[in-house]
GROMACS .gro file of C-alpha atoms in nm:
model
  396
    1MET     CA    1  -0.254  -1.207   2.149
    2VAL     CA    2  -0.197  -1.580   2.184
    3GLY     CA    3   0.165  -1.627   2.272
    4VAL     CA    4   0.234  -1.303   2.087
    5PHE     CA    5   0.313  -1.480   1.760
    6ASP     CA    6   0.136  -1.814   1.809
    7ASN     CA    7   0.482  -1.967   1.859
    8LYS     CA    8   0.579  -1.861   1.507
    9PRO     CA    9   0.838  -1.597   1.416
   10PRO     CA   10   0.717  -1.285   1.233
   11ALA     CA   11   0.689  -1.307   0.856
   12GLU     CA   12   0.974  -1.061   0.799
   13ASP     CA   13   1.204  -1.269   1.019
   14VAL     CA   14   1.110  -1.585   0.830
   15LEU     CA   15   1.179  -1.409   0.501
   16ALA     CA   16   1.518  -1.291   0.624
   17PHE     CA   17   1.601  -1.640   0.745
   18ASN     CA   18   1.500  -1.802   0.416
   19THR     CA   19   1.700  -1.545   0.220
   20PHE     CA   20   2.000  -1.621   0.436
   21MET     CA   21   1.966  -1.998   0.409
   22GLU     CA   22   1.900  -2.015   0.035
   23PRO     CA   23   2.265  -2.008  -0.077
   24LYS     CA   24   2.356  -2.243   0.206
   25GLU     CA   25   2.105  -2.495   0.078
   26ARG     CA   26   2.267  -2.474  -0.263
   27GLN     CA   27   2.602  -2.537  -0.098
   28LEU     CA   28   2.453  -2.837   0.076
   29ASP     CA   29   2.329  -2.971  -0.259
   30SER     CA   30   2.679  -2.927  -0.398
   31LEU     CA   31   2.824  -3.104  -0.098
   32LEU     CA   32   2.592  -3.399  -0.151
   33TYR     CA   33   2.706  -3.404  -0.514
   34TYR     CA   34   3.068  -3.413  -0.393
   35TYR     CA   35   2.983  -3.708  -0.172
   36LYS     CA   36   2.821  -3.894  -0.461
   37ARG     CA   37   3.101  -3.817  -0.702
   38ARG     CA   38   3.361  -3.923  -0.451
   39HIS     CA   39   3.179  -4.250  -0.396
   40ASP     CA   40   3.152  -4.310  -0.769
   41LEU     CA   41   3.523  -4.238  -0.825
   42GLU     CA   42   3.628  -4.461  -0.539
   43ALA     CA   43   3.408  -4.738  -0.673
   44ALA     CA   44   3.551  -4.687  -1.023
   45TYR     CA   45   3.902  -4.686  -0.878
   46GLU     CA   46   3.848  -5.015  -0.699
   47TYR     CA   47   3.674  -5.163  -1.002
   48GLY     CA   48   3.962  -5.055  -1.229
   49LEU     CA   49   4.220  -5.210  -1.000
   50THR     CA   50   4.023  -5.533  -0.987
   51GLN     CA   51   3.983  -5.550  -1.362
   52LEU     CA   52   4.350  -5.470  -1.422
   53ALA     CA   53   4.454  -5.734  -1.173
   54LEU     CA   54   4.230  -5.989  -1.341
   55ASP     CA   55   4.360  -5.892  -1.681
   56MET     CA   56   4.721  -5.922  -1.568
   57THR     CA   57   4.652  -6.255  -1.401
   58LYS     CA   58   4.478  -6.384  -1.709
   59THR     CA   59   4.764  -6.268  -1.930
   60ASP     CA   60   5.017  -6.414  -1.687
   61TRP     CA   61   4.849  -6.755  -1.701
   62GLU     CA   62   4.808  -6.747  -2.077
   63LYS     CA   63   5.168  -6.646  -2.137
   64SER     CA   64   5.322  -6.856  -1.866
   65ALA     CA   65   5.511  -7.062  -2.117
   66ASN     CA   66   5.679  -6.765  -2.280
   67ASP     CA   67   5.878  -6.541  -2.042
   68SER     CA   68   5.930  -6.276  -2.302
   69GLY     CA   69   5.564  -6.284  -2.388
   70ILE     CA   70   5.473  -6.244  -2.027
   71VAL     CA   71   5.702  -5.946  -1.987
   72SER     CA   72   5.580  -5.786  -2.305
   73THR     CA   73   5.219  -5.835  -2.201
   74VAL     CA   74   5.244  -5.738  -1.833
   75ALA     CA   75   5.455  -5.427  -1.885
   76PRO     CA   76   5.187  -5.240  -2.078
   77GLY     CA   77   4.935  -5.345  -1.812
   78TRP     CA   78   5.144  -5.195  -1.532
   79SER     CA   79   5.192  -4.881  -1.735
   80ALA     CA   80   4.819  -4.851  -1.792
   81LEU     CA   81   4.753  -4.917  -1.424
   82LYS     CA   82   5.000  -4.648  -1.325
   83THR     CA   83   4.841  -4.398  -1.562
   84ILE     CA   84   4.490  -4.474  -1.443
   85THR     CA   85   4.598  -4.471  -1.079
   86ASN     CA   86   4.763  -4.131  -1.114
   87THR     CA   87   4.459  -3.992  -1.291
   88ILE     CA   88   4.227  -4.123  -1.024
   89ALA     CA   89   4.457  -3.999  -0.746
   90LEU     CA   90   4.468  -3.649  -0.893
   91GLU     CA   91   4.092  -3.645  -0.938
   92HIS     CA   92   4.043  -3.783  -0.590
   93ARG     CA   93   4.273  -3.518  -0.441
   94ARG     CA   94   4.085  -3.241  -0.620
   95LEU     CA   95   3.756  -3.393  -0.513
   96LYS     CA   96   3.877  -3.422  -0.153
   97ASP     CA   97   3.978  -3.054  -0.153
   98CYS     CA   98   3.635  -2.960  -0.284
   99PHE     CA   99   3.474  -3.184  -0.025
  100PHE     CA  100   3.658  -3.030   0.270
  101ALA     CA  101   3.598  -2.678   0.137
  102GLY     CA  102   3.228  -2.754   0.109
  103GLN     CA  103   3.233  -2.912   0.453
  104ARG     CA  104   3.389  -2.599   0.602
  105ASP     CA  105   3.124  -2.386   0.435
  106LEU     CA  106   2.856  -2.613   0.572
  107VAL     CA  107   2.998  -2.587   0.924
  108GLN     CA  108   3.006  -2.207   0.897
  109ALA     CA  109   2.651  -2.205   0.765
  110LYS     CA  110   2.542  -2.426   1.054
  111LYS     CA  111   2.702  -2.186   1.303
  112LYS     CA  112   2.532  -1.887   1.141
  113HIS     CA  113   2.208  -2.080   1.136
  114ASP     CA  114   2.231  -2.158   1.509
  115THR     CA  115   2.323  -1.796   1.586
  116LEU     CA  116   2.028  -1.670   1.386
  117LEU     CA  117   1.788  -1.907   1.557
  118THR     CA  118   1.921  -1.796   1.896
  119ASP     CA  119   1.871  -1.432   1.801
  120LEU     CA  120   1.520  -1.506   1.679
  121ARG     CA  121   1.430  -1.681   2.004
  122ARG     CA  122   1.569  -1.391   2.208
  123LEU     CA  123   1.379  -1.143   1.993
  124LEU     CA  124   1.056  -1.334   2.037
  125GLU     CA  125   1.106  -1.350   2.414
  126GLU     CA  126   1.172  -0.975   2.431
  127LYS     CA  127   0.867  -0.896   2.219
  128GLU     CA  128   0.650  -1.123   2.430
  129LYS     CA  129   0.770  -0.951   2.748
  130VAL     CA  130   0.698  -0.609   2.599
  131TYR     CA  131   0.350  -0.703   2.484
  132ASN     CA  132   0.268  -0.871   2.814
  133ASN     CA  133   0.382  -0.559   2.999
  134LEU     CA  134   0.171  -0.341   2.771
  135ARG     CA  135  -0.135  -0.554   2.838
  136LYS     CA  136  -0.076  -0.543   3.214
  137LYS     CA  137   0.000  -0.172   3.241
  138GLU     CA  138  -0.286  -0.049   3.021
  139ILE     CA  139  -0.105   0.258   2.892
  140PRO     CA  140  -0.328   0.561   2.955
  141LYS     CA  141  -0.469   0.779   2.685
  142VAL     CA  142  -0.265   1.096   2.690
  143GLY     CA  143  -0.284   1.396   2.459
  144THR     CA  144   0.064   1.538   2.409
  145ARG     CA  145   0.167   1.872   2.269
  146LEU     CA  146   0.508   1.948   2.126
  147PHE     CA  147   0.650   2.292   2.062
  148TRP     CA  148   0.916   2.411   1.819
  149ASN     CA  149   1.068   2.756   1.820
  150ASP     CA  150   1.022   2.917   1.480
  151SER     CA  151   1.359   3.089   1.512
  152ASP     CA  152   1.518   2.755   1.422
  153CYS     CA  153   1.387   2.804   1.070
  154ALA     CA  154   1.556   3.015   0.807
  155GLY     CA  155   1.389   3.354   0.826
  156GLY     CA  156   1.179   3.247   1.122
  157THR     CA  157   0.996   3.497   1.337
  158GLY     CA  158   1.084   3.336   1.669
  159GLU     CA  159   0.727   3.245   1.758
  160SER     CA  160   0.650   2.914   1.925
  161VAL     CA  161   0.435   2.684   1.718
  162GLU     CA  162   0.216   2.423   1.882
  163PHE     CA  163   0.195   2.081   1.722
  164PRO     CA  164  -0.040   1.814   1.864
  165VAL     CA  165   0.105   1.465   1.873
  166ARG     CA  166  -0.108   1.157   1.911
  167ASN     CA  167  -0.032   0.877   2.150
  168TYR     CA  168   0.047   0.612   1.892
  169LEU     CA  169   0.111   0.353   2.161
  170LEU     CA  170  -0.268   0.343   2.188
  171GLU     CA  171  -0.385   0.415   1.834
  172THR     CA  172  -0.164   0.155   1.671
  173ASP     CA  173  -0.229  -0.214   1.704
  174GLN     CA  174   0.025  -0.344   1.953
  175LYS     CA  175   0.124  -0.630   1.726
  176THR     CA  176   0.235  -0.389   1.452
  177ILE     CA  177   0.347  -0.103   1.671
  178GLY     CA  178   0.710  -0.133   1.568
  179THR     CA  179   0.638  -0.088   1.197
  180ASN     CA  180   0.340   0.147   1.197
  181ARG     CA  181   0.401   0.412   1.461
  182ARG     CA  182   0.642   0.623   1.256
  183ASP     CA  183   0.422   0.598   0.946
  184ALA     CA  184   0.124   0.704   1.157
  185TYR     CA  185   0.309   1.008   1.287
  186VAL     CA  186   0.436   1.114   0.944
  187LYS     CA  187   0.083   1.084   0.806
  188ALA     CA  188  -0.061   1.299   1.087
  189HIS     CA  189   0.221   1.550   1.047
  190THR     CA  190   0.158   1.577   0.672
  191GLU     CA  191  -0.216   1.616   0.717
  192ALA     CA  192  -0.168   1.890   0.976
  193SER     CA  193   0.069   2.075   0.747
  194GLU     CA  194  -0.170   2.046   0.453
  195ASP     CA  195  -0.456   2.179   0.665
  196HIS     CA  196  -0.264   2.497   0.729
  197LYS     CA  197  -0.169   2.541   0.367
  198ASP     CA  198  -0.528   2.495   0.252
  199LYS     CA  199  -0.653   2.848   0.192
  200ASN     CA  200  -1.016   2.740   0.189
  201LYS     CA  201  -0.980   2.597   0.537
  202ARG     CA  202  -0.802   2.906   0.662
  203ARG     CA  203  -1.081   3.128   0.528
  204ASN     CA  204  -1.347   2.905   0.678
  205PRO     CA  205  -1.384   2.983   1.052
  206GLY     CA  206  -1.512   2.631   1.111
  207TRP     CA  207  -1.169   2.476   1.069
  208ALA     CA  208  -1.034   2.666   1.370
  209LYS     CA  209  -1.256   2.479   1.614
  210SER     CA  210  -1.083   2.264   1.872
  211SER     CA  211  -1.021   1.907   1.773
  212THR     CA  212  -1.008   1.607   2.005
  213ILE     CA  213  -0.696   1.395   2.036
  214CYS     CA  214  -0.711   1.101   2.277
  215GLY     CA  215  -1.003   1.261   2.455
  216VAL     CA  216  -0.822   1.591   2.513
  217ASN     CA  217  -0.938   1.906   2.335
  218VAL     CA  218  -0.650   2.077   2.160
  219ALA     CA  219  -0.655   2.384   1.943
  220PRO     CA  220  -0.512   2.345   1.591
  221TRP     CA  221  -0.221   2.549   1.467
  222ARG     CA  222  -0.300   2.917   1.448
  223VAL     CA  223  -0.009   3.028   1.238
  224GLY     CA  224   0.026   3.167   0.889
  225GLU     CA  225   0.086   2.963   0.579
  226GLN     CA  226   0.456   3.052   0.553
  227THR     CA  227   0.527   2.977   0.917
  228ALA     CA  228   0.344   2.645   0.893
  229ALA     CA  229   0.540   2.554   0.583
  230ARG     CA  230   0.872   2.637   0.752
  231VAL     CA  231   0.778   2.442   1.061
  232ALA     CA  232   0.671   2.147   0.848
  233LYS     CA  233   1.016   2.143   0.688
  234VAL     CA  234   1.214   2.186   1.008
  235ALA     CA  235   1.011   1.970   1.249
  236SER     CA  236   1.182   1.634   1.216
  237ALA     CA  237   0.958   1.330   1.227
  238ASP     CA  238   1.221   1.143   1.428
  239LEU     CA  239   1.244   1.420   1.686
  240ALA     CA  240   0.868   1.444   1.721
  241TYR     CA  241   0.837   1.069   1.747
  242ARG     CA  242   1.097   1.049   2.024
  243ARG     CA  243   0.945   1.337   2.219
  244GLY     CA  244   0.595   1.199   2.185
  245ILE     CA  245   0.700   0.857   2.308
  246GLU     CA  246   0.890   1.013   2.598
  247GLU     CA  247   0.580   1.208   2.698
  248ALA     CA  248   0.368   0.894   2.681
  249GLU     CA  249   0.621   0.699   2.887
  250ARG     CA  250   0.639   0.973   3.150
  251ALA     CA  251   0.260   0.979   3.173
  252ARG     CA  252   0.256   0.601   3.201
  253ASP     CA  253   0.513   0.616   3.481
  254ASP     CA  254   0.298   0.872   3.662
  255VAL     CA  255  -0.001   0.642   3.636
  256LEU     CA  256   0.194   0.342   3.758
  257ALA     CA  257   0.318   0.542   4.055
  258ALA     CA  258  -0.038   0.649   4.132
  259ARG     CA  259  -0.153   0.290   4.112
  260GLU     CA  260   0.109   0.185   4.361
  261ASP     CA  261  -0.006   0.468   4.583
  262VAL     CA  262  -0.368   0.359   4.573
  263LYS     CA  263  -0.277   0.009   4.685
  264HIS     CA  264  -0.150   0.149   5.014
  265LYS     CA  265  -0.411   0.420   5.061
  266CYS     CA  266  -0.731   0.270   4.931
  267ILE     CA  267  -0.747  -0.105   4.928
  268SER     CA  268  -0.768  -0.129   5.305
  269THR     CA  269  -1.033   0.143   5.315
  270LEU     CA  270  -1.260   0.035   5.033
  271GLU     CA  271  -1.285  -0.305   4.867
  272LEU     CA  272  -1.221  -0.268   4.498
  273ASP     CA  273  -1.299  -0.524   4.232
  274ARG     CA  274  -1.082  -0.340   3.982
  275TYR     CA  275  -0.984   0.015   3.903
  276GLU     CA  276  -0.874   0.198   3.591
  277VAL     CA  277  -0.662   0.509   3.583
  278THR     CA  278  -0.595   0.780   3.331
  279LYS     CA  279  -0.374   1.082   3.388
  280SER     CA  280  -0.632   1.269   3.595
  281VAL     CA  281  -0.931   1.040   3.644
  282TRP     CA  282  -0.992   0.736   3.860
  283THR     CA  283  -1.257   0.483   3.765
  284LEU     CA  284  -1.334   0.253   4.056
  285TYR     CA  285  -1.539  -0.066   4.057
  286SER     CA  286  -1.665  -0.202   4.387
  287LYS     CA  287  -1.687  -0.574   4.451
  288SER     CA  288  -1.910  -0.510   4.748
  289GLU     CA  289  -2.250  -0.341   4.736
  290LYS     CA  290  -2.219  -0.271   5.108
  291SER     CA  291  -1.936  -0.020   5.074
  292THR     CA  292  -2.018   0.288   5.272
  293LEU     CA  293  -2.022   0.631   5.116
  294ASP     CA  294  -1.790   0.761   5.387
  295ALA     CA  295  -1.531   0.499   5.296
  296MET     CA  296  -1.558   0.581   4.928
  297ILE     CA  297  -1.522   0.953   4.984
  298LYS     CA  298  -1.224   0.891   5.211
  299VAL     CA  299  -1.058   0.703   4.928
  300LEU     CA  300  -1.112   0.985   4.682
  301ARG     CA  301  -1.002   1.246   4.931
  302ASN     CA  302  -0.681   1.059   5.000
  303LEU     CA  303  -0.610   1.037   4.631
  304ARG     CA  304  -0.652   1.413   4.592
  305LEU     CA  305  -0.768   1.341   4.237
  306GLY     CA  306  -1.097   1.368   4.060
  307GLY     CA  307  -1.265   1.033   4.076
  308GLN     CA  308  -1.539   0.848   3.902
  309TRP     CA  309  -1.734   0.556   4.040
  310ASN     CA  310  -1.848   0.368   3.733
  311ARG     CA  311  -2.043   0.065   3.633
  312ALA     CA  312  -1.883  -0.189   3.399
  313SER     CA  313  -2.064  -0.026   3.109
  314GLY     CA  314  -1.892   0.300   3.194
  315SER     CA  315  -2.008   0.658   3.168
  316ARG     CA  316  -1.843   0.986   3.079
  317ILE     CA  317  -1.490   1.065   3.193
  318VAL     CA  318  -1.472   1.382   3.400
  319PRO     CA  319  -1.117   1.522   3.399
  320ALA     CA  320  -0.998   1.677   3.724
  321THR     CA  321  -0.775   1.975   3.780
  322GLU     CA  322  -0.530   2.042   4.060
  323ASP     CA  323  -0.782   2.281   4.210
  324LEU     CA  324  -1.029   2.062   4.397
  325SER     CA  325  -1.290   2.335   4.390
  326ALA     CA  326  -1.328   2.269   4.016
  327THR     CA  327  -1.336   1.891   4.051
  328ILE     CA  328  -1.644   1.695   3.958
  329VAL     CA  329  -1.687   1.351   4.108
  330THR     CA  330  -1.933   1.106   3.959
  331VAL     CA  331  -2.061   0.858   4.214
  332ASN     CA  332  -2.231   0.527   4.149
  333CYS     CA  333  -2.208   0.311   4.457
  334ASN     CA  334  -2.551   0.153   4.507
  335LEU     CA  335  -2.631   0.372   4.806
  336ASP     CA  336  -2.970   0.522   4.873
  337LEU     CA  337  -3.015   0.897   4.878
  338ASP     CA  338  -3.045   0.912   5.255
  339ASN     CA  339  -2.695   0.771   5.295
  340LEU     CA  340  -2.569   1.006   5.027
  341GLU     CA  341  -2.715   1.307   5.201
  342HIS     CA  342  -2.580   1.195   5.536
  343GLY     CA  343  -2.232   1.131   5.397
  344PHE     CA  344  -2.182   1.453   5.207
  345LYS     CA  345  -2.299   1.671   5.491
  346SER     CA  346  -1.999   1.570   5.696
  347VAL     CA  347  -1.715   1.512   5.450
  348TRP     CA  348  -1.545   1.661   5.149
  349PRO     CA  349  -1.653   2.026   5.187
  350GLU     CA  350  -1.384   2.148   4.944
  351VAL     CA  351  -1.556   1.986   4.643
  352PRO     CA  352  -1.871   2.185   4.570
  353HIS     CA  353  -2.004   1.979   4.279
  354VAL     CA  354  -2.076   1.610   4.307
  355GLU     CA  355  -2.289   1.415   4.064
  356TYR     CA  356  -2.463   1.110   4.201
  357GLU     CA  357  -2.588   0.873   3.931
  358ASN     CA  358  -2.812   0.566   3.934
  359ALA     CA  359  -2.844   0.553   4.310
  360LEU     CA  360  -3.076   0.319   4.490
  361TYR     CA  361  -3.375   0.501   4.625
  362LYS     CA  362  -3.640   0.415   4.882
  363THR     CA  363  -4.003   0.376   4.794
  364SER     CA  364  -4.303   0.278   4.998
  365LYS     CA  365  -4.244  -0.078   4.880
  366GLY     CA  366  -3.883  -0.085   4.998
  367VAL     CA  367  -3.546  -0.035   4.833
  368THR     CA  368  -3.538  -0.083   4.456
  369GLY     CA  369  -3.295  -0.006   4.179
  370SER     CA  370  -3.284   0.328   4.003
  371GLY     CA  371  -3.380   0.177   3.669
  372SER     CA  372  -3.686  -0.008   3.795
  373SER     CA  373  -3.957   0.020   4.057
  374PRO     CA  374  -4.280  -0.160   4.144
  375HIS     CA  375  -4.463   0.114   3.953
  376GLY     CA  376  -4.247   0.127   3.640
  377ALA     CA  377  -3.968   0.371   3.557
  378SER     CA  378  -3.825   0.569   3.845
  379PRO     CA  379  -3.978   0.918   3.882
  380PRO     CA  380  -3.736   1.209   3.820
  381PHE     CA  381  -3.792   1.356   4.164
  382LEU     CA  382  -3.681   1.029   4.319
  383SER     CA  383  -3.373   0.970   4.106
  384ARG     CA  384  -3.242   1.330   4.115
  385ARG     CA  385  -3.226   1.539   4.428
  386ARG     CA  386  -3.040   1.855   4.530
  387LEU     CA  387  -2.840   1.802   4.847
  388PRO     CA  388  -2.694   2.087   5.052
  389ILE     CA  389  -2.322   2.072   5.133
  390GLY     CA  390  -2.212   2.371   5.334
  391ASP     CA  391  -2.259   2.681   5.121
  392CYS     CA  392  -2.281   2.471   4.803
  393SER     CA  393  -2.538   2.237   4.662
  394VAL     CA  394  -2.489   1.898   4.507
  395ILE     CA  395  -2.706   1.785   4.220
  396THR     CA  396  -2.771   1.413   4.235
   0.00000   0.00000   0.00000
């Protein structure tokens, strides 16, 4: 996203601007025509006066000897001059009115043009701020469920119907989020409705398996064809869109609050190169291979969240629950198994299951990485070990 729009307004804004300016350009062409015509008339006016004056002078000199002849010759000339002058004056007045009317239109068009450009600049600035914020905040992947009460439908049974809504802030390209997110929702809504009305799918037990939305397993609708049809009619796309976005924004706010919390609780305890957060999982990257296991566990304990210590390539996401006894923590911190065993014997007794991946292990040749050793691939008994923690055991 280079400058959001590469310093160019969106195509639809350009089209709107061109459509707005098209008649104004025609007015400008007319105004230029008025200018030209006015210039031509003024030139003709001056030329006519000059020619009439020359004609009268010539006649005056030729008829100088005959007073009556002079009078008879000059009088028609003055009459013709008066007629031509009046005609030119009337035409000039009409032309001047047209000119000032066109000038007023041009001034109004210029004002509208400036206003439109100002609005476009403001719109671009707002969009750039939004997109920059989206890039910085890394909106988490959140699976959202919406519920409608079937009693809102005519002849409804009153049962609550579950409808999974995707997080379109993630699935839609951020550059086209404003135009595509509603279409994406309507498409998903239609497909879900059609799935329930498809008798073959309802007879096939395979369709009732859980589906995955944004990494969260959700069960599809388990309602009859009539109920699904009524819900499809009543469930407004606008309402679902607003609720889904509100859920995503609330989840994002929760994540941002958690990130602020980790700055105070963790940074001083454990050096972090970077960290990523979803609603229930922390992914931490260490910028120091000398971080102690005790310090890392203290961080995760303070967070009271399931954590995951990942390499840049990443591994599976292990969602955590509020009950720490069901939490699984994946650890990858470049510590040898002796340190791991020593650390977990003394801390974090409330988490019975801890997975320790890709640890450094000790061989007779010294400390080597888990993926390599002086003798080839690391033996399974060296890379995986069962460590006792209180009454539980930890598989590493």
